[in-house]
XYZ file of C-alpha atoms in Angstrom:
747
model
C -13.435 -58.596 195.903
C -12.731 -59.369 192.259
C -11.462 -62.789 191.433
C -8.719 -61.143 189.361
C -7.346 -59.155 192.319
C -3.532 -59.372 192.591
C -3.613 -59.895 196.398
C -5.413 -62.988 197.622
C -5.857 -61.996 201.308
C -8.533 -63.153 203.689
C -9.474 -62.170 207.232
C -7.852 -65.241 208.849
C -4.612 -64.431 207.096
C -4.569 -60.894 208.495
C -5.218 -62.205 211.989
C -2.207 -64.527 211.784
C 0.273 -61.654 211.110
C 2.746 -60.833 213.930
C 2.218 -57.624 215.855
C 5.295 -55.879 214.462
C 4.692 -56.897 210.837
C 2.993 -53.639 209.939
C 5.787 -51.632 211.620
C 8.440 -53.491 209.670
C 6.609 -52.915 206.404
C 6.356 -49.195 207.059
C 10.056 -49.008 207.952
C 11.045 -50.894 204.831
C 8.848 -48.707 202.624
C 10.344 -45.539 204.185
C 13.915 -46.753 203.673
C 13.251 -47.707 200.078
C 12.358 -44.085 199.281
C 15.701 -42.705 200.606
C 18.745 -42.236 198.335
C 21.921 -43.906 199.631
C 24.803 -41.634 200.644
C 27.917 -42.123 198.517
C 31.426 -41.427 199.694
C 33.555 -38.893 197.897
C 36.038 -41.533 196.932
C 33.420 -43.896 195.726
C 32.060 -43.641 192.223
C 28.441 -43.811 191.220
C 26.435 -46.753 192.369
C 26.566 -49.709 190.074
C 23.450 -51.467 189.153
C 25.339 -54.718 188.815
C 26.446 -55.311 192.443
C 30.142 -55.227 193.420
C 32.517 -53.056 191.512
C 35.167 -55.676 191.470
C 36.161 -56.101 187.905
C 33.123 -54.144 186.742
C 33.637 -51.693 183.904
C 31.262 -49.139 182.423
C 31.337 -48.891 178.652
C 30.559 -45.640 176.903
C 28.433 -46.742 173.979
C 28.615 -43.377 172.277
C 32.381 -43.419 172.039
C 33.542 -45.376 169.001
C 37.245 -44.557 169.183
C 38.332 -45.049 172.781
C 38.419 -48.388 174.535
C 35.980 -49.064 177.335
C 37.098 -47.788 180.749
C 36.264 -49.370 184.090
C 34.654 -47.158 186.677
C 34.541 -48.020 190.418
C 31.179 -48.926 191.749
C 30.349 -48.302 195.422
C 28.848 -51.121 197.439
C 25.329 -50.651 198.758
C 25.057 -48.637 201.978
C 22.422 -50.617 203.655
C 22.568 -54.177 204.764
C 20.186 -56.629 203.313
C 16.847 -56.596 205.052
C 14.114 -59.101 205.378
C 11.120 -58.523 203.073
C 7.810 -60.214 203.567
C 7.289 -63.212 201.396
C 4.057 -63.070 199.386
C 1.829 -66.079 199.668
C -1.134 -66.610 197.356
C -4.397 -67.772 198.715
C -7.780 -68.307 197.243
C -9.304 -64.879 197.819
C -6.219 -62.642 197.072
C -6.755 -60.511 200.172
C -3.660 -60.823 202.398
C -0.487 -62.544 203.448
C -0.360 -66.080 204.686
C 0.354 -66.692 208.410
C 3.572 -65.308 209.722
C 5.480 -63.543 206.915
C 9.272 -64.014 206.827
C 11.498 -61.287 205.508
C 13.909 -62.411 202.769
C 17.101 -60.639 201.816
C 17.234 -58.720 198.518
C 18.430 -60.727 195.595
C 21.825 -60.029 194.155
C 21.993 -58.762 190.634
C 22.160 -61.646 188.213
C 23.880 -59.576 185.513
C 27.168 -61.088 184.372
C 29.805 -58.490 183.303
C 31.353 -60.837 180.767
C 28.068 -61.479 179.114
C 27.293 -57.774 179.121
C 30.627 -56.981 177.509
C 30.031 -59.624 174.918
C 26.619 -58.264 174.224
C 27.950 -54.727 173.945
C 30.591 -55.886 171.487
C 27.976 -57.600 169.447
C 25.907 -54.430 169.441
C 28.963 -52.447 168.338
C 29.605 -54.918 165.555
C 25.957 -54.776 164.510
C 26.171 -51.013 164.494
C 29.269 -51.047 162.291
C 27.591 -53.555 159.987
C 24.490 -51.427 159.708
C 26.622 -48.354 158.984
C 28.420 -50.249 156.217
C 25.123 -51.426 154.743
C 23.781 -47.907 154.932
C 26.841 -46.617 153.105
C 26.490 -49.356 150.492
C 22.832 -48.507 150.004
C 23.711 -44.849 149.568
C 26.303 -45.809 146.983
C 23.859 -48.040 145.132
C 21.210 -45.309 145.321
C 23.604 -42.801 143.762
C 24.448 -45.335 141.087
C 20.765 -45.943 140.360
C 20.148 -42.201 140.268
C 22.923 -41.820 137.722
C 21.527 -44.628 135.638
C 18.055 -43.092 135.769
C 19.462 -39.734 134.674
C 21.264 -41.429 131.817
C 18.123 -43.244 130.732
C 16.122 -40.039 131.029
C 18.615 -38.135 128.900
C 18.583 -40.891 126.297
C 14.777 -40.933 126.348
C 14.618 -37.147 125.905
C 17.093 -37.364 123.047
C 15.084 -40.165 121.412
C 11.862 -38.168 121.855
C 13.393 -35.100 120.243
C 14.720 -37.226 117.395
C 11.314 -38.816 116.948
C 9.621 -35.399 116.925
C 12.124 -34.176 114.379
C 11.480 -37.179 112.161
C 7.716 -36.823 112.539
C 7.957 -33.153 111.606
C 10.058 -34.033 108.569
C 7.576 -36.740 107.557
C 4.679 -34.340 108.064
C 6.361 -31.720 105.927
C 7.100 -34.311 103.267
C 3.503 -35.517 103.435
C 2.200 -31.954 103.110
C 4.464 -31.316 100.144
C 3.297 -34.508 98.455
C -0.309 -33.659 99.252
C 0.113 -30.189 97.791
C 1.761 -31.641 94.710
C -1.043 -34.164 94.292
C -3.654 -31.440 94.713
C -1.927 -29.397 92.054
C -1.888 -32.396 89.749
C -5.570 -33.053 90.478
C -6.391 -29.416 89.783
C -4.457 -29.631 86.535
C -6.304 -32.808 85.533
C -9.608 -31.216 86.526
C -8.874 -28.141 84.437
C -7.888 -30.303 81.485
C -11.055 -32.319 81.871
C -13.172 -29.193 82.094
C -11.429 -27.812 79.039
C -12.109 -31.052 77.174
C -15.739 -30.927 78.277
C -15.988 -27.342 77.128
C -14.506 -28.208 73.745
C -16.911 -31.124 73.545
C -19.802 -28.775 74.261
C -18.525 -26.376 71.610
C -18.340 -29.136 69.048
C -21.757 -30.488 69.961
C -23.221 -27.006 69.836
C -21.671 -26.376 66.438
C -23.059 -29.653 65.147
C -26.516 -28.888 66.491
C -26.363 -25.376 65.061
C -25.292 -26.694 61.691
C -28.187 -29.105 61.826
C -30.628 -26.356 62.754
C -29.235 -23.806 60.277
C -27.539 -25.578 57.345
C -25.236 -23.630 55.009
C -26.961 -22.039 52.056
C -25.739 -23.623 48.819
C -24.690 -21.628 45.808
C -27.742 -20.306 44.071
C -28.661 -21.851 40.766
C -29.197 -19.847 37.633
C -32.644 -18.471 37.632
C -32.478 -16.989 41.065
C -31.958 -13.374 41.671
C -28.230 -13.668 42.356
C -27.732 -15.925 39.356
C -29.699 -13.625 37.137
C -27.573 -10.713 38.221
C -24.391 -12.714 37.652
C -25.445 -13.860 34.160
C -26.957 -10.583 33.113
C -24.869 -8.934 30.298
C -23.057 -5.799 31.285
C -24.537 -2.639 29.782
C -22.453 -0.606 27.393
C -21.253 2.562 29.045
C -21.290 5.694 26.881
C -18.137 7.738 27.233
C -20.182 10.879 27.122
C -22.776 9.771 29.619
C -22.956 10.723 33.279
C -21.440 7.997 35.479
C -23.852 6.224 37.791
C -23.790 6.753 41.507
C -23.207 3.134 42.292
C -20.160 2.721 40.111
C -16.912 2.024 41.881
C -13.259 2.675 41.196
C -13.993 5.981 39.537
C -11.614 8.884 40.002
C -12.705 11.561 42.398
C -11.634 14.367 40.086
C -10.708 16.583 43.002
C -7.147 17.416 41.901
C -5.460 14.639 43.921
C -3.989 11.421 42.721
C -6.340 8.466 43.150
C -3.665 6.311 44.807
C -3.181 8.877 47.534
C -6.812 8.998 48.539
C -8.315 6.393 50.884
C -11.678 5.306 49.723
C -14.368 5.996 52.278
C -17.178 3.595 53.004
C -20.280 4.370 50.979
C -22.478 3.587 54.040
C -24.293 6.647 55.324
C -24.467 5.284 58.863
C -20.711 5.353 59.280
C -20.447 8.860 57.971
C -21.996 10.055 61.214
C -19.818 11.627 63.851
C -18.532 9.396 66.621
C -18.713 6.124 64.671
C -15.241 4.562 64.338
C -14.080 2.965 61.179
C -14.935 -0.719 60.921
C -12.232 -3.335 61.157
C -11.916 -5.106 57.806
C -13.070 -8.721 58.025
C -11.698 -11.752 56.268
C -13.685 -12.780 53.323
C -13.421 -16.469 54.157
C -14.480 -16.141 57.823
C -17.947 -17.514 58.554
C -20.301 -15.103 60.213
C -22.010 -16.158 63.435
C -25.762 -16.286 63.233
C -27.716 -13.689 65.166
C -29.493 -16.174 67.419
C -26.281 -18.054 68.413
C -23.968 -15.518 70.000
C -22.312 -18.083 72.282
C -21.412 -21.714 71.559
C -22.544 -22.691 75.089
C -26.180 -22.661 75.959
C -26.838 -19.835 78.409
C -28.212 -20.636 81.875
C -30.951 -18.112 82.494
C -31.522 -17.908 86.241
C -34.910 -16.262 85.941
C -36.133 -18.682 83.313
C -39.470 -20.484 83.980
C -39.759 -24.227 84.068
C -41.335 -24.446 80.574
C -38.576 -23.621 78.114
C -38.944 -23.168 74.361
C -39.170 -26.445 72.556
C -36.112 -26.918 70.388
C -37.662 -29.673 68.249
C -40.060 -27.094 66.846
C -37.127 -25.072 65.595
C -35.673 -28.237 64.075
C -38.883 -28.949 62.198
C -38.977 -25.343 60.992
C -35.419 -25.630 59.647
C -36.300 -28.901 57.929
C -39.312 -27.354 56.266
C -37.197 -24.458 54.990
C -34.544 -26.838 53.691
C -37.146 -28.993 51.964
C -38.534 -25.917 50.249
C -35.094 -25.404 48.716
C -34.563 -29.085 47.972
C -31.563 -29.537 50.320
C -33.107 -31.312 53.332
C -31.334 -34.346 54.786
C -33.889 -36.936 56.044
C -31.342 -38.636 58.355
C -30.720 -35.616 60.624
C -31.843 -36.430 64.246
C -34.518 -34.257 65.795
C -32.822 -33.837 69.236
C -29.231 -34.056 70.377
C -29.715 -34.725 74.095
C -30.616 -31.117 74.724
C -33.892 -31.980 76.431
C -32.083 -34.293 78.818
C -29.518 -31.604 79.630
C -32.263 -29.057 80.101
C -33.820 -31.119 82.906
C -30.485 -31.313 84.689
C -29.920 -27.602 84.251
C -33.374 -26.894 85.638
C -32.557 -28.891 88.788
C -29.221 -27.109 89.240
C -30.912 -23.777 88.597
C -33.448 -24.472 91.329
C -30.762 -25.629 93.753
C -28.773 -22.421 93.235
C -31.858 -20.291 93.846
C -33.113 -22.367 96.797
C -33.836 -20.188 99.819
C -32.781 -21.165 103.327
C -35.425 -21.732 106.025
C -34.989 -18.168 107.297
C -36.007 -16.904 103.831
C -33.188 -14.336 103.885
C -30.193 -16.101 102.367
C -29.875 -18.731 99.718
C -29.231 -22.259 100.871
C -25.658 -22.552 99.617
C -24.810 -19.117 101.009
C -26.146 -20.145 104.417
C -24.103 -23.381 104.318
C -20.937 -21.348 103.765
C -21.147 -20.128 107.374
C -20.701 -23.660 108.801
C -17.824 -26.132 108.805
C -17.176 -29.424 110.576
C -15.079 -29.300 113.764
C -12.776 -31.884 112.181
C -12.323 -29.695 109.064
C -12.620 -26.086 110.209
C -11.036 -24.742 107.015
C -13.564 -26.315 104.652
C -17.081 -24.895 104.476
C -20.108 -27.103 103.981
C -20.960 -25.239 100.805
C -17.563 -26.237 99.398
C -18.473 -29.894 99.859
C -21.662 -29.344 97.852
C -19.789 -27.436 95.144
C -17.207 -30.203 94.845
C -19.935 -32.782 94.315
C -21.790 -30.599 91.831
C -18.629 -30.030 89.809
C -18.337 -33.798 89.305
C -22.004 -34.273 88.377
C -21.602 -33.190 84.725
C -21.328 -36.797 83.613
C -24.565 -37.922 85.250
C -26.711 -39.494 82.519
C -30.074 -38.099 83.647
C -31.806 -35.659 85.914
C -32.868 -38.598 88.122
C -29.236 -39.635 88.650
C -28.273 -36.032 89.336
C -31.047 -35.661 91.943
C -29.994 -38.901 93.654
C -26.369 -37.726 93.713
C -27.354 -34.418 95.325
C -29.554 -36.281 97.834
C -26.674 -38.562 98.845
C -24.468 -35.478 99.197
C -26.765 -33.881 101.778
C -27.234 -37.226 103.530
C -23.450 -37.521 103.875
C -23.245 -34.064 105.447
C -26.161 -34.944 107.740
C -24.520 -38.184 108.880
C -21.192 -36.458 109.546
C -23.001 -33.879 111.700
C -24.392 -36.703 113.851
C -20.990 -38.395 114.104
C -19.296 -35.191 115.289
C -22.314 -34.084 117.438
C -22.411 -30.882 115.396
C -26.093 -29.945 115.298
C -26.013 -26.278 114.276
C -26.423 -26.796 110.478
C -28.927 -29.671 110.762
C -31.999 -27.565 109.960
C -30.391 -26.361 106.732
C -29.314 -29.864 105.717
C -32.707 -31.410 106.504
C -34.471 -28.668 104.556
C -32.139 -29.194 101.578
C -32.723 -32.965 101.561
C -36.487 -32.456 101.763
C -36.233 -30.049 98.823
C -34.394 -32.673 96.743
C -37.195 -35.192 97.377
C -39.864 -32.637 96.489
C -38.170 -31.713 93.187
C -37.600 -35.276 91.989
C -39.610 -38.364 91.244
C -40.484 -41.322 93.455
C -37.534 -43.192 91.993
C -35.122 -40.746 93.641
C -36.797 -41.208 97.037
C -36.644 -44.995 96.686
C -32.951 -44.798 95.753
C -31.995 -42.872 98.909
C -34.420 -44.591 101.334
C -32.095 -47.309 102.591
C -29.404 -44.851 103.638
C -31.740 -42.096 104.803
C -33.857 -44.105 107.292
C -31.117 -44.813 109.917
C -29.921 -41.198 109.743
C -33.426 -39.793 110.232
C -34.258 -42.197 113.080
C -30.996 -41.452 114.923
C -31.709 -37.733 114.620
C -35.253 -38.054 115.973
C -34.113 -40.179 118.914
C -31.764 -37.409 120.042
C -34.943 -35.625 121.204
C -37.610 -38.323 121.605
C -35.566 -40.550 123.921
C -34.751 -37.786 126.475
C -38.360 -36.560 126.321
C -39.696 -39.987 127.262
C -37.075 -40.450 129.966
C -36.871 -36.970 131.509
C -40.253 -35.309 130.964
C -41.761 -36.716 134.161
C -38.740 -35.735 136.252
C -38.758 -32.173 134.834
C -35.125 -32.438 133.752
C -35.733 -31.188 130.213
C -34.333 -27.810 131.140
C -30.705 -28.949 131.101
C -28.456 -26.853 128.891
C -27.307 -29.757 126.723
C -30.890 -30.817 125.960
C -31.933 -27.254 125.117
C -29.145 -27.086 122.570
C -30.210 -30.329 120.877
C -33.929 -29.501 121.075
C -33.454 -26.116 119.399
C -31.133 -27.453 116.688
C -33.310 -30.357 115.474
C -36.674 -29.967 113.764
C -38.449 -33.206 114.712
C -41.670 -32.564 112.713
C -39.595 -31.955 109.574
C -37.708 -35.235 110.129
C -40.982 -37.129 110.621
C -42.363 -35.541 107.441
C -39.287 -36.806 105.599
C -39.914 -40.299 106.954
C -43.534 -40.072 105.791
C -42.413 -38.929 102.323
C -40.061 -41.885 101.991
C -42.753 -44.315 103.168
C -45.378 -43.013 100.742
C -42.840 -43.122 97.898
C -42.549 -46.894 98.446
C -46.303 -47.490 98.784
C -46.662 -48.978 95.286
C -43.726 -51.351 95.744
C -44.599 -53.843 98.527
C -41.120 -55.365 98.631
C -39.449 -51.987 98.975
C -42.026 -50.949 101.593
C -41.402 -54.141 103.578
C -37.691 -53.371 103.471
C -38.502 -49.883 104.745
C -40.363 -51.259 107.791
C -37.577 -53.715 108.552
C -35.322 -50.720 109.153
C -37.839 -48.985 111.454
C -37.694 -50.557 114.909
C -40.678 -51.129 117.182
C -38.970 -49.339 120.069
C -38.661 -46.183 117.986
C -42.360 -46.308 117.026
C -43.653 -47.001 120.543
C -41.464 -44.251 122.008
C -43.032 -41.677 119.678
C -46.508 -42.859 120.757
C -45.752 -42.207 124.438
C -48.036 -39.825 126.292
C -45.172 -37.461 127.162
C -44.417 -36.856 123.488
C -45.986 -33.755 121.896
C -49.296 -34.534 120.255
C -47.942 -33.371 116.893
C -45.222 -36.043 117.062
C -47.828 -38.710 117.847
C -50.047 -37.673 114.948
C -47.160 -37.710 112.485
C -46.147 -41.175 113.692
C -49.726 -42.381 113.178
C -49.618 -41.085 109.586
C -46.381 -42.977 108.982
C -47.850 -46.159 110.494
C -50.691 -45.931 107.976
C -48.255 -47.148 105.308
C -47.372 -50.295 107.301
C -50.666 -52.121 106.710
C -49.362 -54.888 104.455
C -51.050 -58.139 103.562
C -48.984 -60.222 105.967
C -47.723 -57.767 108.587
C -48.696 -54.699 110.592
C -46.244 -52.025 111.689
C -42.510 -52.673 111.973
C -41.215 -55.986 110.656
C -38.734 -58.056 112.599
C -35.337 -58.176 110.881
C -34.894 -61.882 111.592
C -34.738 -64.430 108.800
C -38.237 -65.414 107.557
C -37.078 -69.022 107.480
C -36.343 -68.894 111.207
C -39.009 -70.803 113.228
C -39.135 -67.925 115.725
C -39.732 -65.294 113.035
C -43.529 -65.611 113.069
C -43.706 -65.551 116.860
C -41.483 -62.473 117.097
C -43.578 -60.682 114.475
C -46.808 -61.459 116.344
C -45.329 -60.137 119.579
C -44.313 -56.903 117.858
C -47.792 -56.485 116.361
C -49.467 -57.150 119.721
C -47.261 -54.508 121.369
C -48.147 -51.983 118.672
C -51.908 -52.639 118.952
C -51.601 -52.434 122.733
C -50.009 -48.980 122.458
C -52.512 -47.726 119.871
C -55.646 -48.842 121.746
C -54.261 -47.372 124.969
C -54.282 -43.949 123.273
C -58.106 -44.213 123.112
C -58.148 -43.895 126.894
C -54.864 -42.248 127.823
C -54.583 -38.455 127.898
C -51.274 -37.134 126.532
C -49.495 -34.502 128.585
C -48.131 -31.406 126.832
C -44.367 -31.070 126.646
C -43.064 -28.086 128.644
C -40.901 -25.629 126.792
C -37.260 -26.558 127.562
C -36.235 -22.942 126.972
C -38.511 -21.563 129.697
C -38.611 -23.504 132.949
C -41.186 -21.166 134.519
C -43.769 -21.417 131.758
C -46.187 -24.290 132.260
C -47.651 -25.757 129.099
C -51.479 -25.614 128.937
C -53.287 -28.962 128.684
C -54.557 -30.185 125.356
C -58.068 -29.152 124.412
C -60.880 -31.727 123.976
C -60.815 -31.030 120.255
C -57.113 -31.928 120.015
C -57.679 -35.153 121.947
C -60.632 -36.141 119.751
C -58.620 -35.443 116.595
C -55.872 -37.704 117.904
C -58.280 -40.533 118.759
C -60.033 -40.248 115.402
C -56.640 -40.680 113.766
C -56.013 -43.788 115.916
C -59.386 -45.207 114.837
C -58.554 -44.499 111.196
C -55.256 -46.355 111.557
C -56.940 -49.366 113.207
C -59.523 -49.372 110.404
C -56.706 -49.409 107.862
C -55.125 -52.331 109.708
C -58.409 -54.253 109.467
C -58.630 -54.074 105.661
C -56.539 -57.175 105.046
C -57.710 -60.473 106.603
C -54.420 -60.865 108.425
C -54.785 -57.452 110.061
C -58.411 -57.958 111.083
C -57.477 -61.280 112.648
C -54.699 -59.631 114.694
C -57.137 -56.967 115.950
C -59.909 -59.445 116.742
C -57.680 -61.891 118.614
C -55.862 -59.202 120.594
C -56.617 -59.366 124.294
C -57.586 -55.719 124.825
C -58.473 -54.330 121.388
C -62.243 -55.089 121.276
C -62.768 -54.227 124.951
C -61.070 -50.842 124.631
C -62.990 -50.023 121.452
C -66.324 -50.666 123.181
C -65.244 -48.735 126.296
C -64.283 -45.808 124.056
C -67.651 -46.122 122.271
C -69.480 -45.983 125.590
C -67.504 -42.960 126.807
C -68.137 -41.141 123.507
C -71.898 -41.717 123.762
C -71.829 -40.536 127.387
C -69.995 -37.383 126.296
C -72.957 -36.432 124.120
C -75.071 -36.086 127.256
C -72.327 -34.696 129.506
C -71.726 -31.688 127.206
C -74.870 -31.293 125.106
C -74.334 -29.776 121.651
C -70.798 -28.630 122.400
C -69.870 -26.282 119.519
C -66.331 -27.634 118.973
C -66.609 -31.301 119.924
C -70.166 -32.334 118.960
C -69.353 -33.235 115.354
C -66.066 -34.890 116.318
C -67.787 -37.012 118.982
C -70.459 -38.159 116.519
C -67.727 -39.000 113.988
C -65.863 -41.013 116.649
C -69.051 -42.975 117.468
C -69.731 -43.789 113.807
C -66.113 -44.796 113.099
C -65.810 -46.983 116.198
C -69.098 -48.798 115.579
C -68.222 -49.449 111.939
C -64.842 -50.897 112.949
C -66.410 -53.181 115.575
C -69.102 -54.341 113.113
C -66.474 -54.988 110.432
C -64.382 -57.125 112.787
C -67.464 -59.020 114.000
C -68.561 -59.701 110.417
C -65.076 -60.908 109.423
C -64.797 -63.249 112.424
C -68.313 -64.403 113.515
C -66.824 -67.327 115.424
C -65.547 -64.946 118.141
C -68.053 -63.692 120.743
C -67.541 -59.980 121.321
C -69.109 -60.047 124.778
C -66.547 -62.617 125.918
C -63.814 -60.069 125.201
C -65.195 -57.636 127.799
C -63.964 -59.537 130.844
C -60.507 -57.887 130.734
C -61.886 -54.482 131.826
C -63.815 -53.542 134.918
C -67.549 -53.327 134.178
C -66.984 -54.355 130.601
C -70.187 -56.358 130.238
C -72.316 -53.463 131.472
C -70.618 -50.966 129.147
C -71.066 -53.387 126.254
C -74.838 -53.566 126.751
C -75.313 -49.846 127.478
C -73.302 -48.643 124.495
C -74.864 -50.984 121.952
C -78.441 -50.543 123.182
C -78.134 -46.760 123.132
C -77.046 -46.949 119.511
C -79.546 -49.674 118.558
C -82.521 -47.649 119.871
C -81.256 -44.230 118.827
C -83.507 -42.023 116.684
C -80.579 -39.710 115.789
C -82.437 -36.643 117.070
C -81.009 -33.554 118.793
C -78.128 -34.855 120.951
C -77.620 -37.925 118.779
C -78.040 -36.108 115.483
C -75.444 -37.364 113.039
C -75.471 -41.014 114.097
C -75.830 -42.810 110.783
C -78.422 -45.425 110.022
C -75.947 -48.173 109.150
C -74.361 -47.684 112.576
C -77.746 -48.243 114.255
C -78.345 -51.348 112.137
C -74.881 -52.689 113.006
C -75.549 -52.226 116.728
C -78.875 -54.101 116.348
C -77.160 -56.952 114.540
C -74.466 -57.397 117.194
C -77.078 -57.353 119.980
C -79.277 -59.895 118.205
C -76.294 -62.219 117.716
C -75.035 -61.978 121.300
C -78.184 -61.792 123.463
C -80.763 -64.362 124.368
C -84.492 -63.890 123.694
C -85.249 -62.915 127.293
C -82.418 -60.364 127.399
C -83.619 -58.872 124.117
C -87.211 -58.520 125.370
C -85.946 -56.834 128.512
C -84.010 -54.286 126.477
C -87.069 -53.637 124.308
C -89.152 -52.899 127.421
C -86.493 -50.495 128.679
C -86.421 -48.599 125.357
C -90.094 -49.071 124.486
C -90.576 -45.337 123.905
C -88.098 -45.433 121.081
C -86.380 -42.405 122.397
C -82.755 -42.109 123.047
C -81.388 -43.505 126.258
């Protein structure tokens, strides 16, 4: 049995029970299941014992007083019940069990009545509290409604005031625009009058007024010639005027006709009489404003030649003024007009519309009513006061940069190709000074645009998530090669100004450069980035420059770390194979791998960049002391020589492979000559089998006859390989190599 059993009976206990104990228990259990019979006169049984003085209270009745109901006494006499005795094992009764009478109810009627009254009072109290809560709730609801109505009224009043302020603001804005338009028109009118006056002055200088002719000239001779005596009987001459017509009419009634024969022809109207004092306009100057000929070539007629011609004519007549200037700013204005003329005729990238016409189809989401072309026109209308064509070009460049930057801010990429093309056109039509002027503002804009594509390519190309709709939209709207070409143009414009170029590379971050050299980037992006990096080979730095203060003690260390990371990435391209970028617009089309020719072109460009880095002593030192640079160059040299035998006389890669061998060996020899204190062979321990590849590559070149497979290997490359072997090998090792290549043939 369980220790937790309720009955602790044992076998000895059961044996000690009297013989009739079981019978009494059965009788008692049977009687307890029977209902007692109540008399008709008796009321319902009371659970509280005798009915003397007992009353039953109806708790549901709140109005009537409690009434006492009679309670019948129990029908059966008290009986003896077995007393339960606990023992250790909970299995039975102890010894002889005595029956005890049932206990009388211990309920006290007075206490029950008191308790019931308390409950009634509690009930009434709760009802009162409930009613009070309902009243307070209604009061709160009314207050909330009042507050809500006041809030709604205040909101409507605020909206009304805001609307009134907005209308007032719009009216003031309209009034100010009208005033600005009026001022602009007045200014344009003043500029036009100024141009008229300047043109008149220049015309007077080019074509001075003819002075009155002196006696002796033809006009003077005619004026001083004595009048001939007219014979009254002679026939009047044809050229005489004011003679009567002799046709029977009075002379005053006849209108004299013009003696010109041309105007006697039919259909020619009579000429309007002109004032005698009005100055005639010269034939070559029909308009006081110089005409803008849209189809005019770049080389325009030289106005100073006309000036010299006018001076020579005036000197022949003795009226020349030696103090007249030879130009009046017309040449300067011509250069500005030429730039504006080219901008107006600039074609869009689709070669169908003009650039400004194509820009009229776009507008910023924040200003849907204003076209992008209107922004350009507004800037051009205020460029009349620019002092030179250089200033005008810079102003136009900043205009397109502002539109470009606003497109990035509003994530509005649709017009970016047009804006980038326009900015590139401005740089191509102007001097280096214009490019230098806009470089500082243009670099962050160009880099942010490129990273919209390059960063997702590096992050998502491996996971094949480039086919998302949002990336397709950005990829199709941005021309990354064009942006990189712009960056290259700006860098080359600063090449002759080291300080400006250093400032350029402080704005270009290392993370941006390394990301574009990643193997998941298209090979065209990598090649363009290598071209841009070619301008970073300065006397003291390579690649991007840390923006920290040069006086900072950590500046030099940070710069060295950046240069080491760049060299690490560049030398890794000699071994790493870039993967082509899949077309984001076609998820099913798999991009073909790059050809061996494309990979060799890329690696030749890397070698050219490393060679450019090694020109300055600082750069050669960084390459020579780098942990992996020399080892990877020799490994690449060994793999290039092996490729000559793996694909003999390959028609597309043979010449490129030979060029790679020559370039790599020259670079290694140059670094070894610059830093003879560093043992090249000691650098080979960072790669597996480096020492073996070092010996095989150099001995193949040192004993090469440049015949057939090795045709094209230059003699100075062979000599350089011999020199490095002689400096790094012992006498015994050299004799062993000579015995191996005793035939003199290629390895």
